[in-house]
Coordinates of C-alpha atoms in Angstrom, one line a residue:
X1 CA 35.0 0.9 -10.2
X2 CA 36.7 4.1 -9.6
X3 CA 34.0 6.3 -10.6
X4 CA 31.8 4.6 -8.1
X5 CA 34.3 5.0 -5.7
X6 CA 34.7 8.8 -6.7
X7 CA 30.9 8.9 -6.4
X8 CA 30.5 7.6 -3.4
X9 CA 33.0 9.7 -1.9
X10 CA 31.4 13.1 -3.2
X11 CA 28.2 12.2 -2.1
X12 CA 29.7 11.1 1.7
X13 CA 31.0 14.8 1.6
X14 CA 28.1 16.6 0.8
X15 CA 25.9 14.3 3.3
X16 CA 28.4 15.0 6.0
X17 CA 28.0 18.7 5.5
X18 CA 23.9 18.2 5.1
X19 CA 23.9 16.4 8.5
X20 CA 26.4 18.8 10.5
X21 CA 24.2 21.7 9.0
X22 CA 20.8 20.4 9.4
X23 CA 21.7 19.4 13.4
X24 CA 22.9 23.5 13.3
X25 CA 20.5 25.0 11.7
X26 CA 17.4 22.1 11.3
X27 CA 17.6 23.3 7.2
X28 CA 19.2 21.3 4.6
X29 CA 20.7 23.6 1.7
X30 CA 19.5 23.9 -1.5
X31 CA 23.2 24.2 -2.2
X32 CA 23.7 20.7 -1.3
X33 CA 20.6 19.3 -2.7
X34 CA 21.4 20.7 -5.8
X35 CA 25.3 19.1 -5.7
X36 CA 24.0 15.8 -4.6
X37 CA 20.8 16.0 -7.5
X38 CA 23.9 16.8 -10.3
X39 CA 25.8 13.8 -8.9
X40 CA 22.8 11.6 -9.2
X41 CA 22.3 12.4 -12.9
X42 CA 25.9 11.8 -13.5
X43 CA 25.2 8.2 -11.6
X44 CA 22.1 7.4 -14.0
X45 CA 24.5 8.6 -16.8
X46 CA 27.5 6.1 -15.4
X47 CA 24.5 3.2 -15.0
X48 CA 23.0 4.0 -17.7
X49 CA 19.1 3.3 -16.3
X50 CA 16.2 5.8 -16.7
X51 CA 14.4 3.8 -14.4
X52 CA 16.1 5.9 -11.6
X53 CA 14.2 8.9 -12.7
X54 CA 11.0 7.6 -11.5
X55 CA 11.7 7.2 -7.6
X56 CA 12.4 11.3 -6.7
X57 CA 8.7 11.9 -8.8
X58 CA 7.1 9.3 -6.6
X59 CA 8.5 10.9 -3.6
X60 CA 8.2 14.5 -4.6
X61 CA 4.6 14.1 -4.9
X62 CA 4.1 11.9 -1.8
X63 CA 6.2 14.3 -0.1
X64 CA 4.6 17.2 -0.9
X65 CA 1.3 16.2 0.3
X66 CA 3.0 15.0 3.8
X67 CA 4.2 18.7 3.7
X68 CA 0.9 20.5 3.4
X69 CA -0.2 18.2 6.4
X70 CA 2.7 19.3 8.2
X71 CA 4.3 15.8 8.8
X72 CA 7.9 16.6 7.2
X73 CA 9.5 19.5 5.8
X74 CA 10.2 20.6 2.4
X75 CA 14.2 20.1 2.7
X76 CA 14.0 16.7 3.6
X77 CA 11.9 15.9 0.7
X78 CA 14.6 17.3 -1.4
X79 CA 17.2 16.0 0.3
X80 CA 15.0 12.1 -0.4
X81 CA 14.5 12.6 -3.6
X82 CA 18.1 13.9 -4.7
X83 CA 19.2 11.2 -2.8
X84 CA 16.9 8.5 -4.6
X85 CA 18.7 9.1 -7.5
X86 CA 21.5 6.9 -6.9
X87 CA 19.4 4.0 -5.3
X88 CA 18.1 1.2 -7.2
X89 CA 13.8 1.0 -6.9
X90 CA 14.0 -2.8 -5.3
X91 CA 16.0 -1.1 -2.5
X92 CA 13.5 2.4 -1.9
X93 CA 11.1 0.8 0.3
X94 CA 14.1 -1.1 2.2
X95 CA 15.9 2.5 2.4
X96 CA 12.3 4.5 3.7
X97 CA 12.1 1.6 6.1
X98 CA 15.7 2.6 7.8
X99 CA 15.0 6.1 7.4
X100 CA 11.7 6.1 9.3
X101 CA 13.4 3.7 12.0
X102 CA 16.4 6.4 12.7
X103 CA 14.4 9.3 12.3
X104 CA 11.7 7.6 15.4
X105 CA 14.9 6.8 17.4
X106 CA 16.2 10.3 17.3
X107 CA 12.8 11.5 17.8
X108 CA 12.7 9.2 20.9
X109 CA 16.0 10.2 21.8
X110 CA 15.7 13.7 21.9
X111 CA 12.2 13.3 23.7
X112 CA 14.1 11.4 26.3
X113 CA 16.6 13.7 26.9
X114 CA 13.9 16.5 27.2
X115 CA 12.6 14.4 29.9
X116 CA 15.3 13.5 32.0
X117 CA 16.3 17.2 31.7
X118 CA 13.2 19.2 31.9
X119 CA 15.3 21.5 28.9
X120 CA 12.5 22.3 26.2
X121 CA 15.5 23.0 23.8
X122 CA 15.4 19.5 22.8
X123 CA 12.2 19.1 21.4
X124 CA 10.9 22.9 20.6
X125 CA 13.2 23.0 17.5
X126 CA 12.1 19.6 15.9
X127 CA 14.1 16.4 14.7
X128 CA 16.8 16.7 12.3
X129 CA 15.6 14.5 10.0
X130 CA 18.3 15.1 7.2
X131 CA 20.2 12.6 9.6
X132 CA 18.2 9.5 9.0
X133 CA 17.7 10.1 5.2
X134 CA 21.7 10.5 4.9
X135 CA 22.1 7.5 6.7
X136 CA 19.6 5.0 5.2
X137 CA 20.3 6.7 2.0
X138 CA 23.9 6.2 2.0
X139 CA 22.5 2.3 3.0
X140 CA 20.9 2.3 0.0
X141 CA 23.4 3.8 -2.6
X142 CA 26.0 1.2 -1.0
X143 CA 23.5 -1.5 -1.8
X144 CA 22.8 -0.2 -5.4
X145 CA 26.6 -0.6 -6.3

């Protein structure tokens, strides 16, 4: 149960900083995918399941043909699939549910905002989407436990 715990906790940390610097910058590290794709392989290592190996191809490939139709950036495809790792393939569709929900709402949001405000700031630079896949991710690791 510890290393659970311990995983959990590393992979809260590096979301935290994934969010803080996507909302910043709208560009999720490689850095931190990179950290959060070693701590996935240590998860499947703890679990012991191969079976997690399948859901980052799936959405690697889907991703990248939403990418060359300009629908989500590279990053958070990434970001998804390191994040997949850790999260068991009955919850994935569950988790890409959540994640499209929050990533509408901010979209929503921040056109709201730009509407009440007449400020083009807050839709010129895009949604941070690395917000709603940290958060329905982190749904879905908790759920995997």
């Amino acid at each position: 149960m510890e290393i659970k715990l311990l995983i959990i906790s590393v992979v809260t940390i590096a979301n935290i900083y994934a969010v803080f610097h996507d909302i910043k910058n709208r560009k999720i590290s490689n850095n931190i995918v990179f950290i959060i794709m070693i701590i996935g392989f240590f998860s499947i290592f703890v679990k012991g399941g191969m079976s997690y190996l399948l859901s980052p191809l799936i959405i690697l490939f889907v991703g990248f043909i939403l990418f060359k139709f300009n629908i989500i950036a590279a990053g958070d495809i990434k970001y998804y699939a390191a994040m997949s790792l850790m999260i068991e393939q009955q919850y994935l569709l569950l988790v890409t549910c959540i994640i499209l929900c929050l990533g509408g709402l901010q979209a929503y949001c921040q056109y709201s905002i730009y509407k009440l405000t007449g400020n083009e700031r807050w839709i010129e630079r895009g949604v941070p989407y690395g917000v709603a896949i940290s958060i329905g991710s982190l749904f879905g690791i908790l759920a995997s436990i």
